[in-house]
Amino acid sequence: MTYLLLSAAFLAVAAVVAAIGWRRAPRGHGRAVAISALVLVLLTIAFDSIMIATGLFDYADAHIWGVRLGLAPVEDLAYPIAGVLLLSGLWNLMGERVDAD
């Protein structure tokens, strides 16, 4: 199994939860999710690159797509994006409904 396929599965589940929770989201929710995802992606690129460069871990070339940002394979960015989508979706589903004024 490739990292891309595994990442796609996590991302799909998170996207479904986020989509279900979206109608209960407060105003500005989309912007907050996008900013959070961008910050986490940048931090993931930076820290994964540092950890790979120092030899803490690496990815087998046979299991990755081949595109890297810094030293991090692009598949690794699915996890912070999935985390933001999943957590914001769950937050919206479990919280009180916010009606537009």
Coordinates of N, CA and C in Angstrom, one line a residue:
M1 N 0.8 -1.2 0.0 CA 0.0 0.0 0.0 C 0.9 1.2 0.0
T2 N 0.5 2.2 -0.8 CA 1.3 3.4 -0.9 C 0.8 4.4 0.2
Y3 N 1.7 5.4 0.5 CA 1.3 6.4 1.4 C 0.2 7.3 0.9
L4 N 0.2 7.5 -0.4 CA -0.8 8.3 -1.1 C -2.2 7.7 -0.9
L5 N -2.3 6.4 -1.0 CA -3.6 5.7 -0.8 C -4.0 5.7 0.6
L6 N -3.1 5.5 1.5 CA -3.4 5.6 2.9 C -3.9 7.0 3.3
S7 N -3.1 8.0 2.8 CA -3.5 9.4 3.1 C -4.8 9.8 2.6
A8 N -5.1 9.3 1.4 CA -6.4 9.6 0.7 C -7.6 9.0 1.5
A9 N -7.4 7.9 2.2 CA -8.5 7.3 3.0 C -8.7 8.2 4.2
F10 N -7.7 8.6 4.9 CA -7.9 9.5 6.0 C -8.5 10.9 5.6
L11 N -8.1 11.4 4.5 CA -8.6 12.7 4.0 C -10.0 12.6 3.6
A12 N -10.4 11.4 3.0 CA -11.8 11.2 2.6 C -12.8 11.2 3.8
V13 N -12.4 10.5 4.8 CA -13.2 10.4 6.0 C -13.3 11.8 6.7
A14 N -12.2 12.5 6.8 CA -12.2 13.8 7.4 C -13.1 14.8 6.6
A15 N -13.0 14.7 5.2 CA -13.8 15.6 4.4 C -15.3 15.3 4.5
V16 N -15.7 14.1 4.7 CA -17.1 13.8 4.9 C -17.6 14.3 6.2
V17 N -16.8 14.2 7.3 CA -17.2 14.7 8.6 C -17.3 16.2 8.5
A18 N -16.3 16.9 7.9 CA -16.3 18.3 7.7 C -17.5 18.8 6.9
A19 N -17.9 18.1 5.9 CA -19.0 18.5 5.0 C -20.3 18.4 5.8
I20 N -20.5 17.3 6.6 CA -21.7 17.1 7.4 C -21.8 18.3 8.4
G21 N -20.7 18.6 9.0 CA -20.7 19.7 10.1 C -20.8 21.1 9.5
W22 N -20.5 21.2 8.2 CA -20.4 22.6 7.6 C -21.7 23.4 7.8
R23 N -22.9 22.8 7.7 CA -24.1 23.6 7.8 C -24.3 24.2 9.2
R24 N -23.7 23.6 10.1 CA -23.8 24.2 11.5 C -22.7 25.1 11.9
A25 N -21.8 25.4 10.9 CA -20.6 26.2 11.2 C -21.0 27.7 11.3
P26 N -20.3 28.4 12.2 CA -20.5 29.8 12.3 C -19.9 30.6 11.2
R27 N -20.2 31.9 11.1 CA -19.7 32.7 10.0 C -18.2 32.8 10.2
G28 N -17.5 32.8 9.1 CA -16.0 32.9 9.1 C -15.3 31.5 9.3
H29 N -16.1 30.5 9.4 CA -15.5 29.2 9.7 C -14.6 28.7 8.6
G30 N -15.0 28.9 7.3 CA -14.2 28.5 6.2 C -12.8 29.2 6.2
R31 N -12.8 30.4 6.5 CA -11.5 31.2 6.6 C -10.6 30.7 7.7
A32 N -11.2 30.4 8.8 CA -10.5 29.9 10.0 C -9.9 28.5 9.7
V33 N -10.7 27.7 9.0 CA -10.2 26.3 8.6 C -9.0 26.4 7.7
A34 N -9.2 27.3 6.7 CA -8.1 27.5 5.6 C -6.8 28.0 6.3
I35 N -6.9 29.0 7.1 CA -5.7 29.5 7.8 C -5.1 28.5 8.7
S36 N -5.9 27.8 9.4 CA -5.3 26.7 10.3 C -4.6 25.6 9.5
A37 N -5.2 25.2 8.4 CA -4.6 24.2 7.5 C -3.3 24.7 6.9
L38 N -3.3 26.0 6.5 CA -2.1 26.5 5.9 C -1.0 26.5 6.9
V39 N -1.2 27.0 8.1 CA -0.2 27.1 9.1 C 0.3 25.6 9.5
L40 N -0.6 24.7 9.6 CA -0.2 23.3 9.9 C 0.6 22.7 8.8
V41 N 0.2 23.0 7.5 CA 1.0 22.4 6.4 C 2.4 23.0 6.4
L42 N 2.5 24.3 6.6 CA 3.9 24.9 6.6 C 4.7 24.4 7.7
L43 N 4.1 24.2 8.9 CA 4.9 23.6 10.0 C 5.3 22.2 9.7
T44 N 4.4 21.4 9.1 CA 4.7 20.0 8.8 C 5.8 20.0 7.8
I45 N 5.8 20.8 6.8 CA 6.9 20.8 5.8 C 8.2 21.2 6.5
A46 N 8.2 22.2 7.4 CA 9.4 22.6 8.1 C 10.0 21.5 9.0
F47 N 9.1 21.0 9.9 CA 9.6 20.0 10.9 C 9.9 18.6 10.3
D48 N 9.1 18.2 9.3 CA 9.4 16.9 8.7 C 10.7 17.0 7.9
S49 N 10.9 18.1 7.3 CA 12.2 18.3 6.6 C 13.4 18.2 7.6
I50 N 13.2 18.9 8.7 CA 14.3 18.9 9.7 C 14.5 17.4 10.2
M51 N 13.4 16.7 10.5 CA 13.5 15.4 11.1 C 14.1 14.4 10.0
I52 N 13.8 14.6 8.8 CA 14.3 13.7 7.7 C 15.8 14.0 7.5
A53 N 16.1 15.3 7.5 CA 17.5 15.7 7.3 C 18.4 15.2 8.4
T54 N 17.9 15.1 9.7 CA 18.7 14.7 10.8 C 18.8 13.1 10.9
G55 N 18.0 12.5 10.0 CA 18.0 11.0 10.0 C 17.1 10.3 11.0
L56 N 16.1 11.1 11.5 CA 15.2 10.4 12.5 C 14.3 9.4 11.8
F57 N 13.9 9.7 10.5 CA 13.1 8.8 9.7 C 13.2 9.2 8.3
D58 N 12.7 8.3 7.4 CA 12.7 8.6 6.0 C 11.5 7.8 5.4
Y59 N 11.2 8.0 4.1 CA 10.2 7.3 3.5 C 10.8 6.5 2.3
A60 N 10.3 5.3 2.2 CA 10.8 4.4 1.1 C 10.3 5.0 -0.2
D61 N 11.2 5.2 -1.2 CA 10.9 5.8 -2.4 C 9.8 5.0 -3.2
A62 N 9.8 3.7 -3.0 CA 8.8 2.8 -3.7 C 7.4 3.1 -3.2
H63 N 7.2 3.7 -2.1 CA 5.9 3.9 -1.5 C 5.4 5.3 -1.6
I64 N 6.1 6.2 -2.1 CA 5.7 7.6 -2.2 C 5.5 8.0 -3.6
W65 N 4.8 9.1 -3.8 CA 4.5 9.6 -5.2 C 5.7 10.1 -5.8
G66 N 6.6 10.7 -5.0 CA 7.8 11.3 -5.5 C 8.0 12.8 -5.4
V67 N 6.8 13.4 -5.3 CA 6.8 14.9 -5.1 C 7.1 15.2 -3.7
R68 N 8.1 16.1 -3.5 CA 8.5 16.5 -2.1 C 8.5 18.0 -2.0
L69 N 8.1 18.5 -0.8 CA 8.2 19.9 -0.5 C 9.2 20.0 0.6
G70 N 10.3 20.6 0.4 CA 11.4 20.4 1.3 C 11.9 19.0 1.1
L71 N 12.0 18.3 2.2 CA 12.3 16.9 2.2 C 11.1 16.0 2.5
A72 N 10.0 16.7 2.8 CA 8.7 15.9 3.1 C 8.0 15.5 1.9
P73 N 7.6 14.3 1.8 CA 6.7 13.9 0.6 C 5.4 14.5 0.7
V74 N 4.8 14.9 -0.4 CA 3.5 15.6 -0.4 C 2.4 14.8 0.3
E75 N 2.5 13.5 0.3 CA 1.5 12.7 1.0 C 1.4 13.0 2.5
D76 N 2.5 13.4 3.0 CA 2.5 13.7 4.5 C 1.7 14.9 4.8
L77 N 1.4 15.7 3.9 CA 0.6 16.9 4.2 C -0.9 16.6 4.3
A78 N -1.3 15.4 3.9 CA -2.7 15.1 4.1 C -3.1 15.0 5.5
Y79 N -2.2 14.6 6.4 CA -2.6 14.4 7.8 C -2.9 15.7 8.5
P80 N -2.1 16.7 8.4 CA -2.6 18.0 9.1 C -3.9 18.5 8.5
I81 N -4.0 18.4 7.1 CA -5.3 18.8 6.5 C -6.5 18.0 7.0
A82 N -6.3 16.7 7.1 CA -7.3 15.8 7.6 C -7.7 16.2 9.0
G83 N -6.6 16.4 9.8 CA -6.9 16.8 11.2 C -7.7 18.0 11.4
V84 N -7.4 19.1 10.6 CA -8.2 20.3 10.7 C -9.6 20.1 10.2
L85 N -9.8 19.3 9.1 CA -11.1 19.1 8.6 C -11.9 18.2 9.6
L86 N -11.3 17.2 10.2 CA -12.0 16.3 11.1 C -12.4 17.0 12.4
L87 N -11.4 17.7 13.0 CA -11.7 18.4 14.2 C -12.7 19.5 14.1
S88 N -12.6 20.3 13.0 CA -13.6 21.4 12.9 C -15.0 20.8 12.6
G89 N -15.0 19.7 11.8 CA -16.3 19.1 11.6 C -16.9 18.5 12.8
L90 N -16.1 17.9 13.6 CA -16.7 17.3 14.9 C -17.1 18.5 15.9
W91 N -16.3 19.5 15.9 CA -16.6 20.7 16.7 C -18.0 21.2 16.4
N92 N -18.2 21.4 15.1 CA -19.5 21.9 14.6 C -20.6 21.0 14.9
L93 N -20.4 19.7 14.8 CA -21.5 18.7 15.0 C -21.8 18.6 16.5
M94 N -20.8 18.8 17.4 CA -21.0 18.6 18.8 C -21.4 19.8 19.5
G95 N -21.2 21.0 18.9 CA -21.5 22.3 19.5 C -22.9 22.7 19.3
E96 N -23.2 23.8 19.9 CA -24.6 24.4 19.8 C -24.7 25.0 18.4
R97 N -25.9 24.9 17.8 CA -26.1 25.4 16.5 C -26.1 26.9 16.5
V98 N -25.3 27.5 15.6 CA -25.2 29.0 15.5 C -26.1 29.4 14.3
D99 N -27.1 30.2 14.6 CA -27.9 30.8 13.5 C -27.4 32.1 13.0
A100 N -27.5 32.3 11.7 CA -27.1 33.6 11.1 C -28.1 34.7 11.6
D101 N -27.5 35.8 11.9 CA -28.4 37.0 12.3 C -29.1 37.6 11.1

